[in-house]
mmCIF file of C-alpha atoms in Angstrom:
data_model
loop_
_atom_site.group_PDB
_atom_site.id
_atom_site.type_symbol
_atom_site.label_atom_id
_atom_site.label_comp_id
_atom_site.label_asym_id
_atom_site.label_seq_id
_atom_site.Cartn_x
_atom_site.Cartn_y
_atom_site.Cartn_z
ATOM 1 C CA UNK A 898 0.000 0.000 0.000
ATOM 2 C CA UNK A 899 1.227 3.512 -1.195
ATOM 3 C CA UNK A 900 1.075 6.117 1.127
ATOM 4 C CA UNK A 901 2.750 9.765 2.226
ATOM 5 C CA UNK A 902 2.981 10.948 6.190
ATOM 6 C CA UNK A 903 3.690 14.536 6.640
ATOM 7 C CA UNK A 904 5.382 15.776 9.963
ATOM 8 C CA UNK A 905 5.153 20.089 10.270
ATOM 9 C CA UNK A 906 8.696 21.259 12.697
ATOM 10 C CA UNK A 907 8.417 25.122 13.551
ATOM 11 C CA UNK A 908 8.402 26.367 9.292
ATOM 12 C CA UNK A 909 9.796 22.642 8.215
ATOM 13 C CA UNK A 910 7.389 20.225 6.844
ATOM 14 C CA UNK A 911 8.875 16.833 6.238
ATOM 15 C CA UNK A 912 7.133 14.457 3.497
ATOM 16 C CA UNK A 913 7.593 11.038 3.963
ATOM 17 C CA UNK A 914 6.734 8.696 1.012
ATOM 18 C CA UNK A 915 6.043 4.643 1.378
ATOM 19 C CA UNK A 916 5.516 1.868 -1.032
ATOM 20 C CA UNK A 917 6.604 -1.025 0.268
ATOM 21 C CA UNK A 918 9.344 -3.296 0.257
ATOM 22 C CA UNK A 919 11.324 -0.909 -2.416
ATOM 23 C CA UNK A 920 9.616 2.362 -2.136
ATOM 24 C CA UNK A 921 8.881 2.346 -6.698
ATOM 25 C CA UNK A 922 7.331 5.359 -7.206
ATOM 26 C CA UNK A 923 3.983 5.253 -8.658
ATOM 27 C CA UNK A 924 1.757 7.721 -10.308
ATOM 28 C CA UNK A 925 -0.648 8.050 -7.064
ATOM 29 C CA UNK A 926 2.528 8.473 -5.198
ATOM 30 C CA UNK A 927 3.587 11.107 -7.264
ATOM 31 C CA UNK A 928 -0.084 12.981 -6.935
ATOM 32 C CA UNK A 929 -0.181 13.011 -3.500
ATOM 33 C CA UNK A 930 3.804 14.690 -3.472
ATOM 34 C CA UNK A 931 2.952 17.334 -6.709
ATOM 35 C CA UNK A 932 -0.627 18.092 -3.781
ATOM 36 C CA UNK A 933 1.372 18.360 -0.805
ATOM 37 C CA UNK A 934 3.642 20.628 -2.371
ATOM 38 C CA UNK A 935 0.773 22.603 -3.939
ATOM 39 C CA UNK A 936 -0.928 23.328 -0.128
ATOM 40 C CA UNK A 937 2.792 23.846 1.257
ATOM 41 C CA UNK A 938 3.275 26.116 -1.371
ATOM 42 C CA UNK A 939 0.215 28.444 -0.574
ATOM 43 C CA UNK A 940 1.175 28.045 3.328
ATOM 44 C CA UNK A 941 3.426 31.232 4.009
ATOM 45 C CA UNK A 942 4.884 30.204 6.911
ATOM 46 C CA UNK A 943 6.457 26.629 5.397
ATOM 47 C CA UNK A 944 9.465 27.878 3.914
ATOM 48 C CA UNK A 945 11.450 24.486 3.452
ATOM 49 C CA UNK A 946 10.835 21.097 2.736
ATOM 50 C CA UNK A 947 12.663 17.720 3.600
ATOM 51 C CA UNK A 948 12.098 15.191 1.651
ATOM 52 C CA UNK A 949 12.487 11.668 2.997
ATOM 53 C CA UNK A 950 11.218 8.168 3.007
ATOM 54 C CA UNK A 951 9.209 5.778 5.730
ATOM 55 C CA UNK A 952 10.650 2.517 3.837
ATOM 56 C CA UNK A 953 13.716 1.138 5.710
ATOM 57 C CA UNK A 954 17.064 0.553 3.796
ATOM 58 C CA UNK A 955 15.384 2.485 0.863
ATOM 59 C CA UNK A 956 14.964 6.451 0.061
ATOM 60 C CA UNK A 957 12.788 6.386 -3.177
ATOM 61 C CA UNK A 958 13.366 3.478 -5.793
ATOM 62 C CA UNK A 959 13.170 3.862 -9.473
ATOM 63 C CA UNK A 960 9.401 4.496 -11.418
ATOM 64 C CA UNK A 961 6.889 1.047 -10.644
ATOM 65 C CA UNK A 962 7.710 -1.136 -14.276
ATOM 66 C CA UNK A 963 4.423 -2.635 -14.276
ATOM 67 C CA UNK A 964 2.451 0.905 -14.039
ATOM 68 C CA UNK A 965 5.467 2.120 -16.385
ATOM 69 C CA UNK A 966 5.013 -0.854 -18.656
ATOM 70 C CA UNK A 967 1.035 -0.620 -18.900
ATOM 71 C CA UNK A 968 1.554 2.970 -19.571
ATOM 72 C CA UNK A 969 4.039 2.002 -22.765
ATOM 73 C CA UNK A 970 2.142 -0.584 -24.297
ATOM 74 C CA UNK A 971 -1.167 0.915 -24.258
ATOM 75 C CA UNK A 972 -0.408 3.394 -27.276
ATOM 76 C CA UNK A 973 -0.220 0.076 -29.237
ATOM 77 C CA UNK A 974 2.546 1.783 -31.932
ATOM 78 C CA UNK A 975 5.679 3.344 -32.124
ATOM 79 C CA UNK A 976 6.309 6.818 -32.037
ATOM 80 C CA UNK A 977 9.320 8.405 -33.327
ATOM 81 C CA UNK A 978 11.036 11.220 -31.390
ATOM 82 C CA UNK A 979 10.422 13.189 -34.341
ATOM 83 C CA UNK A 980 6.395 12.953 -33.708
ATOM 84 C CA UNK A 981 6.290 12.575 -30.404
ATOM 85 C CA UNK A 982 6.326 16.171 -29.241
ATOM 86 C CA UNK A 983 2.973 17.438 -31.237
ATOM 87 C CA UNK A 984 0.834 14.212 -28.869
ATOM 88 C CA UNK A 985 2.620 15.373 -25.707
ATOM 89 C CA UNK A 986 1.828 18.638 -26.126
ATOM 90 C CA UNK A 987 -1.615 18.421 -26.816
ATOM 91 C CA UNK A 988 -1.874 15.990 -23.369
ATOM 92 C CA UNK A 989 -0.543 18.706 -21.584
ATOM 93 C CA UNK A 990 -3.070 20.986 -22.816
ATOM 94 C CA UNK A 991 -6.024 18.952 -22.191
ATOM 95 C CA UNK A 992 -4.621 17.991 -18.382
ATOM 96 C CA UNK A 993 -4.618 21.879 -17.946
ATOM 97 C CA UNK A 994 -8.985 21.580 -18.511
ATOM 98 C CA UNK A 995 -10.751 21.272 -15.216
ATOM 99 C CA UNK A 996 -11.376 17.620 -14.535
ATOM 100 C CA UNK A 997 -9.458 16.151 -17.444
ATOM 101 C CA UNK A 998 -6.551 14.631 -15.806
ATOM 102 C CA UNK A 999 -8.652 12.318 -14.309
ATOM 103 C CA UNK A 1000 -10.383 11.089 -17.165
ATOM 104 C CA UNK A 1001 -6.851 10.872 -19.133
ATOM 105 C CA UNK A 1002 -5.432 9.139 -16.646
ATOM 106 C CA UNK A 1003 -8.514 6.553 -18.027
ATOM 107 C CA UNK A 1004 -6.861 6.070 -21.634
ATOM 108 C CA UNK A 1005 -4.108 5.199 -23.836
ATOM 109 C CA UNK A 1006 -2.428 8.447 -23.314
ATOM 110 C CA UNK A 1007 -2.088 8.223 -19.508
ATOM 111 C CA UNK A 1008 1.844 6.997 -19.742
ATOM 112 C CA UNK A 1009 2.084 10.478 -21.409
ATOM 113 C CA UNK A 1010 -0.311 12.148 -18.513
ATOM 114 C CA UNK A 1011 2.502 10.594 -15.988
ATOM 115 C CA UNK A 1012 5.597 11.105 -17.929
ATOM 116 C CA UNK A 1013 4.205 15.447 -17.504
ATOM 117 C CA UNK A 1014 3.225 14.914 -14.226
ATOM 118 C CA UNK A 1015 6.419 14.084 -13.402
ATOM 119 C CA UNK A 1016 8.266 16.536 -14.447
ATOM 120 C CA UNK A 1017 5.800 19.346 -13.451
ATOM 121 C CA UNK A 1018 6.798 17.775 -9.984
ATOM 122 C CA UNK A 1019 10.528 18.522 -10.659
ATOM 123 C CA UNK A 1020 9.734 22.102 -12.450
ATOM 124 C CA UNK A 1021 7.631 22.733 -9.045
ATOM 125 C CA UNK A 1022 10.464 21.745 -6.741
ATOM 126 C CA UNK A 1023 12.652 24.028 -8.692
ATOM 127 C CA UNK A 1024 10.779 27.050 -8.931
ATOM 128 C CA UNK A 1025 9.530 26.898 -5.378
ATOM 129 C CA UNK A 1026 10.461 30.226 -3.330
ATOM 130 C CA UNK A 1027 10.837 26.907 -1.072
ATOM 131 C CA UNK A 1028 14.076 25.499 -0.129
ATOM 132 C CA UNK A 1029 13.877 21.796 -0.507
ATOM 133 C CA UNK A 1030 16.435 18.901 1.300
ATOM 134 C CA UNK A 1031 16.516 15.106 0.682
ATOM 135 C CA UNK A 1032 17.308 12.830 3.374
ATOM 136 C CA UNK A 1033 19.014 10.147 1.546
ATOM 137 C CA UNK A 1034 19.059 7.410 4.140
ATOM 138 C CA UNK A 1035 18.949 4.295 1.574
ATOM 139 C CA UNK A 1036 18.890 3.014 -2.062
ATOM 140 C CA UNK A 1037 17.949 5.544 -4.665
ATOM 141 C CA UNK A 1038 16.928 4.821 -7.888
ATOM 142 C CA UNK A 1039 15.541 6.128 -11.454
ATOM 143 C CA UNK A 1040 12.818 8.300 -10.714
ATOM 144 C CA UNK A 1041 13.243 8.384 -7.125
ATOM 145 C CA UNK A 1042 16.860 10.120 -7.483
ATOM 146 C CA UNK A 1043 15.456 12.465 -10.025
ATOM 147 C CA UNK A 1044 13.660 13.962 -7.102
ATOM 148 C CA UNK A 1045 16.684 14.282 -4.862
ATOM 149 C CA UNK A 1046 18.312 15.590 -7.597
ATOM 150 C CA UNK A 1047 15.947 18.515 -8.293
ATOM 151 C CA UNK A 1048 16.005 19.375 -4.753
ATOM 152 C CA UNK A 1049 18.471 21.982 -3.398
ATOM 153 C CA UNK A 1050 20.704 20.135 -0.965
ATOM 154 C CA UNK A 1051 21.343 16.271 -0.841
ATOM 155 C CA UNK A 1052 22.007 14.759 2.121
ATOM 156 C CA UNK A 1053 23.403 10.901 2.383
ATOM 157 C CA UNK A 1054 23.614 8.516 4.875
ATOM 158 C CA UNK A 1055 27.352 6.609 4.798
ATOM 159 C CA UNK A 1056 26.249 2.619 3.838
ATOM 160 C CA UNK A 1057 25.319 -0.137 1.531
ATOM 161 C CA UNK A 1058 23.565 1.995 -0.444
ATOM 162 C CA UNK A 1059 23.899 3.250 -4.064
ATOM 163 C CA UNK A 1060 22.227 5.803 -5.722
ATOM 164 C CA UNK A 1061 21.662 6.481 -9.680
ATOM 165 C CA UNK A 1062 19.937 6.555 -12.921
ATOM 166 C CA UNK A 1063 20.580 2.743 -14.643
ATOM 167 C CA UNK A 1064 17.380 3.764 -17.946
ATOM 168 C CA UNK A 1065 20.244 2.693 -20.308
ATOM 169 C CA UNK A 1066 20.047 -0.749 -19.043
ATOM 170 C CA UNK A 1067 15.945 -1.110 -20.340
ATOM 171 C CA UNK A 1068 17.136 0.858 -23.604
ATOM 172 C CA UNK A 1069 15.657 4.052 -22.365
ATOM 173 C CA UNK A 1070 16.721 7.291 -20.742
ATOM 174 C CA UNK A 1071 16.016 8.802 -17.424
ATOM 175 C CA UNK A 1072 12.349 10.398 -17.814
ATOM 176 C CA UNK A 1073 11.905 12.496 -14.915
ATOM 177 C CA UNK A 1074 14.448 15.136 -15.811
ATOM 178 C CA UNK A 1075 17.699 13.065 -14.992
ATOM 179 C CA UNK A 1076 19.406 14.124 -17.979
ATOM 180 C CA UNK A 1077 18.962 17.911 -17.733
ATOM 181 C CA UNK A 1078 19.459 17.542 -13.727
ATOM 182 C CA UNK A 1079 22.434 15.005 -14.105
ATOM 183 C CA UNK A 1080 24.166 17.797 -16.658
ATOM 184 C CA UNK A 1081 23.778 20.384 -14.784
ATOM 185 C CA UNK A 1082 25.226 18.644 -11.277
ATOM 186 C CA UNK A 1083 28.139 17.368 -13.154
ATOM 187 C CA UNK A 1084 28.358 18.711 -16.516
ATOM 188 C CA UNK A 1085 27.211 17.573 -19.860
ATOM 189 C CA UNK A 1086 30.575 15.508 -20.448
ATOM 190 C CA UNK A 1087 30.765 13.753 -17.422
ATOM 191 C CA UNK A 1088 26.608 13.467 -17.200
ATOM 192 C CA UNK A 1089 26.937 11.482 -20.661
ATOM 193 C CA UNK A 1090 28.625 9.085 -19.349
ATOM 194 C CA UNK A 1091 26.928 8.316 -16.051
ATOM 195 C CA UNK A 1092 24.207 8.123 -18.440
ATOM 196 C CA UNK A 1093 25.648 5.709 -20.930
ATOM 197 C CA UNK A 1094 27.328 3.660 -17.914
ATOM 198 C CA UNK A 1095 23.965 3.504 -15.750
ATOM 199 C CA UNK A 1096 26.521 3.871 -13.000
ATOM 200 C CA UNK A 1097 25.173 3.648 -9.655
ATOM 201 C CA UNK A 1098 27.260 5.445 -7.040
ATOM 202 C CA UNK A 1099 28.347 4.793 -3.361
ATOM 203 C CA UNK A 1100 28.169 7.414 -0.783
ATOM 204 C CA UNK A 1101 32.127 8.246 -0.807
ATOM 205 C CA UNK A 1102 31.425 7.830 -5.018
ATOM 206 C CA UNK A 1103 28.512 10.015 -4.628
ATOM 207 C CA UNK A 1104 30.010 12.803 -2.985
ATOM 208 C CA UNK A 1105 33.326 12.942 -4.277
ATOM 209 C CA UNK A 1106 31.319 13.317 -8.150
ATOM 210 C CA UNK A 1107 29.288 15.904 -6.589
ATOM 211 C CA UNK A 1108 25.485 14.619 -7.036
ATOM 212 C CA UNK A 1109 25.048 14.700 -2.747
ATOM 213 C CA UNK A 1110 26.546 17.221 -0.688
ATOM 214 C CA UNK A 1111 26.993 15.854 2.859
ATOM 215 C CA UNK A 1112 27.500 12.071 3.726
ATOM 216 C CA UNK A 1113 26.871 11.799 7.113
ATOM 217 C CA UNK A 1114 26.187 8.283 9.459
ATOM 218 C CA UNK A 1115 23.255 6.848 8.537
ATOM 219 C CA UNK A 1116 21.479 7.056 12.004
ATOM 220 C CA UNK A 1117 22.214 11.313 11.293
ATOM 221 C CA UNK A 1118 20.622 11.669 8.008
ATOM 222 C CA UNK A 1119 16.947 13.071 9.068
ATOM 223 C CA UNK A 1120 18.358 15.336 11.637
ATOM 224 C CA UNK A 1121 21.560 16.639 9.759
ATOM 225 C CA UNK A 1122 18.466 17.031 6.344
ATOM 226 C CA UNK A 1123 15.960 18.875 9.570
ATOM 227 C CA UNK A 1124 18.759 20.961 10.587
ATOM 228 C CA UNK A 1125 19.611 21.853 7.193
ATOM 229 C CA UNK A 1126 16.022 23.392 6.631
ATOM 230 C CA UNK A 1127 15.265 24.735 9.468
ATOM 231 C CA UNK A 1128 18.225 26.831 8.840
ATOM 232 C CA UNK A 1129 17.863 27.811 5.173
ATOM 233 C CA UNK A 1130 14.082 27.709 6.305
ATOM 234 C CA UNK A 1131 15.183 31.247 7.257
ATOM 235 C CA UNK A 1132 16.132 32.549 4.087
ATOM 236 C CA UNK A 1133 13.696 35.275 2.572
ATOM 237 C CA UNK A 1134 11.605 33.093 0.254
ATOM 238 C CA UNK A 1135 12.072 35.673 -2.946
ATOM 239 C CA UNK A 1136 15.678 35.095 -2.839
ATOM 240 C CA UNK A 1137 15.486 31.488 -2.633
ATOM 241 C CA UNK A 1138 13.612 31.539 -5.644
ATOM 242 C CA UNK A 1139 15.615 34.519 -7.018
ATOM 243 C CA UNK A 1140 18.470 32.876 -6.389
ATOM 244 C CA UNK A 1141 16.993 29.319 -7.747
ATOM 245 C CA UNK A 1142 16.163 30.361 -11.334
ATOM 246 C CA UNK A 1143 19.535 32.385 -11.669
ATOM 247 C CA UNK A 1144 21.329 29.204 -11.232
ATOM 248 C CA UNK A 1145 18.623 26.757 -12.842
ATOM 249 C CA UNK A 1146 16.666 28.714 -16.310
ATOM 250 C CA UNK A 1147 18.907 32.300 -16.889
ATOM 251 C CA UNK A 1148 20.233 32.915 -19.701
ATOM 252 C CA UNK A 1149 19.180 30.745 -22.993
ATOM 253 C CA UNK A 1150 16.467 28.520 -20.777
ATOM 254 C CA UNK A 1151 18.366 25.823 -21.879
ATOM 255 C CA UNK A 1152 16.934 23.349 -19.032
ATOM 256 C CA UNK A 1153 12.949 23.782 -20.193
ATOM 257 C CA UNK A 1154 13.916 22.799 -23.853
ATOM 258 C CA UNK A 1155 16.180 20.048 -22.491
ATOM 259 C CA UNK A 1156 12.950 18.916 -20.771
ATOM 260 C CA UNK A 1157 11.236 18.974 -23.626
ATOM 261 C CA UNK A 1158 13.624 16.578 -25.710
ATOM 262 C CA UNK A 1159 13.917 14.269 -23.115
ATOM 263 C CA UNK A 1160 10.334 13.663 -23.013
ATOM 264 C CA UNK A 1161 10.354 13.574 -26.460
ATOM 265 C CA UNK A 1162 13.049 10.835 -26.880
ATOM 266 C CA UNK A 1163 11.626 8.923 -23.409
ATOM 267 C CA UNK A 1164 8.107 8.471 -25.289
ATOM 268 C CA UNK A 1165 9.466 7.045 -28.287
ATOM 269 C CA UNK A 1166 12.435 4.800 -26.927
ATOM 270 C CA UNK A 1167 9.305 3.857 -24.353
ATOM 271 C CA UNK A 1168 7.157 2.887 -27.109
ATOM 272 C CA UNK A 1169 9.470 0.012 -28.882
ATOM 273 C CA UNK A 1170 9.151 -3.291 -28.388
ATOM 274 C CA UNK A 1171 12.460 -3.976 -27.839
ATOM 275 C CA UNK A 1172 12.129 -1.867 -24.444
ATOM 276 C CA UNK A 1173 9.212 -3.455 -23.637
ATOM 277 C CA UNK A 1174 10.364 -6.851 -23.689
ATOM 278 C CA UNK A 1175 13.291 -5.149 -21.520
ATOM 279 C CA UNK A 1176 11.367 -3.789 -18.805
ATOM 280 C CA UNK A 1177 9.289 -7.344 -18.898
ATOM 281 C CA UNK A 1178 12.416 -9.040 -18.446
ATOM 282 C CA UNK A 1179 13.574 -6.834 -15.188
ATOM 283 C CA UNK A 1180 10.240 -6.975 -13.920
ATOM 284 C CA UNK A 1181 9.854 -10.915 -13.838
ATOM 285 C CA UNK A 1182 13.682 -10.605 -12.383
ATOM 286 C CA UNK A 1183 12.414 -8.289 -9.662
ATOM 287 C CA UNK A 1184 9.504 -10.871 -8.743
ATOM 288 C CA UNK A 1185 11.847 -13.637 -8.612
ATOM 289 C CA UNK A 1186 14.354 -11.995 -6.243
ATOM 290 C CA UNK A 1187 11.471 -11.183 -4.131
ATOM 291 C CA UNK A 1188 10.406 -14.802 -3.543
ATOM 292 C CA UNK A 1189 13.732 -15.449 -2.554
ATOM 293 C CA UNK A 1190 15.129 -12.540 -0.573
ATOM 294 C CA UNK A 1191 11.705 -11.272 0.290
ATOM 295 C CA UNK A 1192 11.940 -6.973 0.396
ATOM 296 C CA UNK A 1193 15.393 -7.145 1.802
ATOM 297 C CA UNK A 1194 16.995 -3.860 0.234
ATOM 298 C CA UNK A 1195 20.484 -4.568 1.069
ATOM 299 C CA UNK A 1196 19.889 -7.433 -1.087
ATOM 300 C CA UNK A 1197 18.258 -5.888 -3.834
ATOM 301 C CA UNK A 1198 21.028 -2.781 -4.000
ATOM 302 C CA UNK A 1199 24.222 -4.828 -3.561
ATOM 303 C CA UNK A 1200 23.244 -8.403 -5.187
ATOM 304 C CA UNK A 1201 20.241 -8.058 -7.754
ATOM 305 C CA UNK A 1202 21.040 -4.298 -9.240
ATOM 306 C CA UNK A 1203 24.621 -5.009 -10.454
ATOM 307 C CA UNK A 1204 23.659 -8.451 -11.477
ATOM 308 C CA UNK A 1205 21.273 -7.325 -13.727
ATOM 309 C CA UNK A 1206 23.149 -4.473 -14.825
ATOM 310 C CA UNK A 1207 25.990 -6.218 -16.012
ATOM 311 C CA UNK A 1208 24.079 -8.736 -18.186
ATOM 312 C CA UNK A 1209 23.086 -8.808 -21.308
ATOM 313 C CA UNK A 1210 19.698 -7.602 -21.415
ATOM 314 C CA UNK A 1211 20.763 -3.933 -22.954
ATOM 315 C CA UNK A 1212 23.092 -5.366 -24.976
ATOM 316 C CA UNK A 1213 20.797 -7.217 -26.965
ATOM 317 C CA UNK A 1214 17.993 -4.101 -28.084
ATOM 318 C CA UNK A 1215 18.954 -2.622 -31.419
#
């Protein structure tokens, strides 16, 4: 069962997300975060967020493949990155009619409806006069570190965790932003890379590359990421978000039309076969390790997710 617990500290509000064992985000999972963040937004007395997770061993894991799998086979064609921007665009029009997103959610275009959902989450995050910390006590994965990586500071707790964006390894690319947020945290040589590697990074990794700020002992993460907002909690909301967009969309406003090809190029890559019979493939994997190691994170981030990631399932999709 998916669910998100809110705790409110003095002008702090925490947001604690759960699915169970491996905390996949989902696209009611991502609704109730983009709401929460709406009503914090139009609270003038929260002025910084933490986001964290109530799954053990696990901060947010990568986007649910079944939901993301239903979503990519029920456009029932391929869709070249060429075409694919005139359909998304006319989605995001019709989500912005009263009552719509609902019903798309109810049709072959709602993989589209969640691919924009998603990133108006990230776009939200950034533009928030908000400042906005992730507690990264566990495994972090996909979608789930595209949300730490929009926020402002990252926070890590020091074990077997790893953190990253492995899309290359179902012939795709990260969705939720990753490649726009990845190039900006370590530039767009490096970021290629990472990208083309699906490298999934360590704390010490982590931090000496630059994608978390502080590593600190695991049992320290929530109160060093509680500490951290309560003191930039301070800050006088128009210059976080002055200070924000310079950094993130001055100049050319490169970032928004980055957005806009990686959505682009995620639709069609998401619509081949080939990808599907990927994700299908990881996703029978996933259910397998699960009979046999049960939810056990450690498991899943030091056994199962390099396994996988070495073999030859990428490899083999043209």
């Amino acid at each position: 069962m998916t669910s998100l617990e809110t705790e409110r500290h003095g002008a702090v509000l925490t947001v604690r997300l759960r699915n169970e064992p491996f905390n996949f985000l989902t696209g009611a999972l991502l609704a109730d975060l983009a709401d929460t963040l709406a009503r914090a937004e139009r609270d003038p007395t929260v002025r910084a967020v933490v986001l964290a997770s109530a799954v053990p061993g696990v901060f947010l894991g990568h986007y649910d493949i079944e939901e993301l799998l239903a979503g990519a086979e029920a456009g029932g064609m391929e869709i070249s990155s060429r075409l694919a921007p005139a359909p998304l665009r006319l989605v995001a029009a019709l989500g912005k009619v009263p009552g719509m997103r609902g019903l798309l959610d109810r049709t072959p275009v709602a993989g589209m409806q969640a691919l924009l959902a998603f990133h108006d989450v990230v776009r939200r995050i950034r533009n928030s006069d908000m400042v906005h910390v992730a507690a990264i006590d566990g495994l972090a994965l996909g979608g789930g570190f595209e949300l730490a990586l929009a926020c402002d500071v990252r926070i890590m707790g020091d074990g077997p965790y790893r953190v990253g964006l492995m899309e290359i390894a179902f012939g795709l690319l990260p969705g939720g932003g990753g490649s726009q947020l990845l190039a900006e945290t370590l530039g767009a040589g490096r970021a290629v890379e990472q990208l083309l590697e699906g490298r999934l990074f360590g704390p010490a990794a982590a931090l000496e590359a630059g994608i978390v700020h502080r590593v600190v002992d695991h049992d320290e993460v929530r109160a060093e990421a509680a500490e951290t907002a309560a003191r930039l909690a301070r800050r006088a909301p128009g210059s976080v978000r002055s200070v924000k967009q310079a950094v993130h969309y001055a100049g050319s406003g490169r970032f928004g039309r980055g957005f806009a090809v990686e959505r682009a190029r995620f639709l069609a890559l998401a619509s081949r076969p080939s990808t599907h019979a990927a994700l299908r493939r990881y996703l029978e994997d996933v259910r397998a390790h699960r009979r046999v190691h049960g939810g056990d994170p450690a498991a899943f981030a030091g056994d199962f997710l390099p396994a996988w990631q070495a073999g030859a399932a990428a490899a083999e999709l043209p």
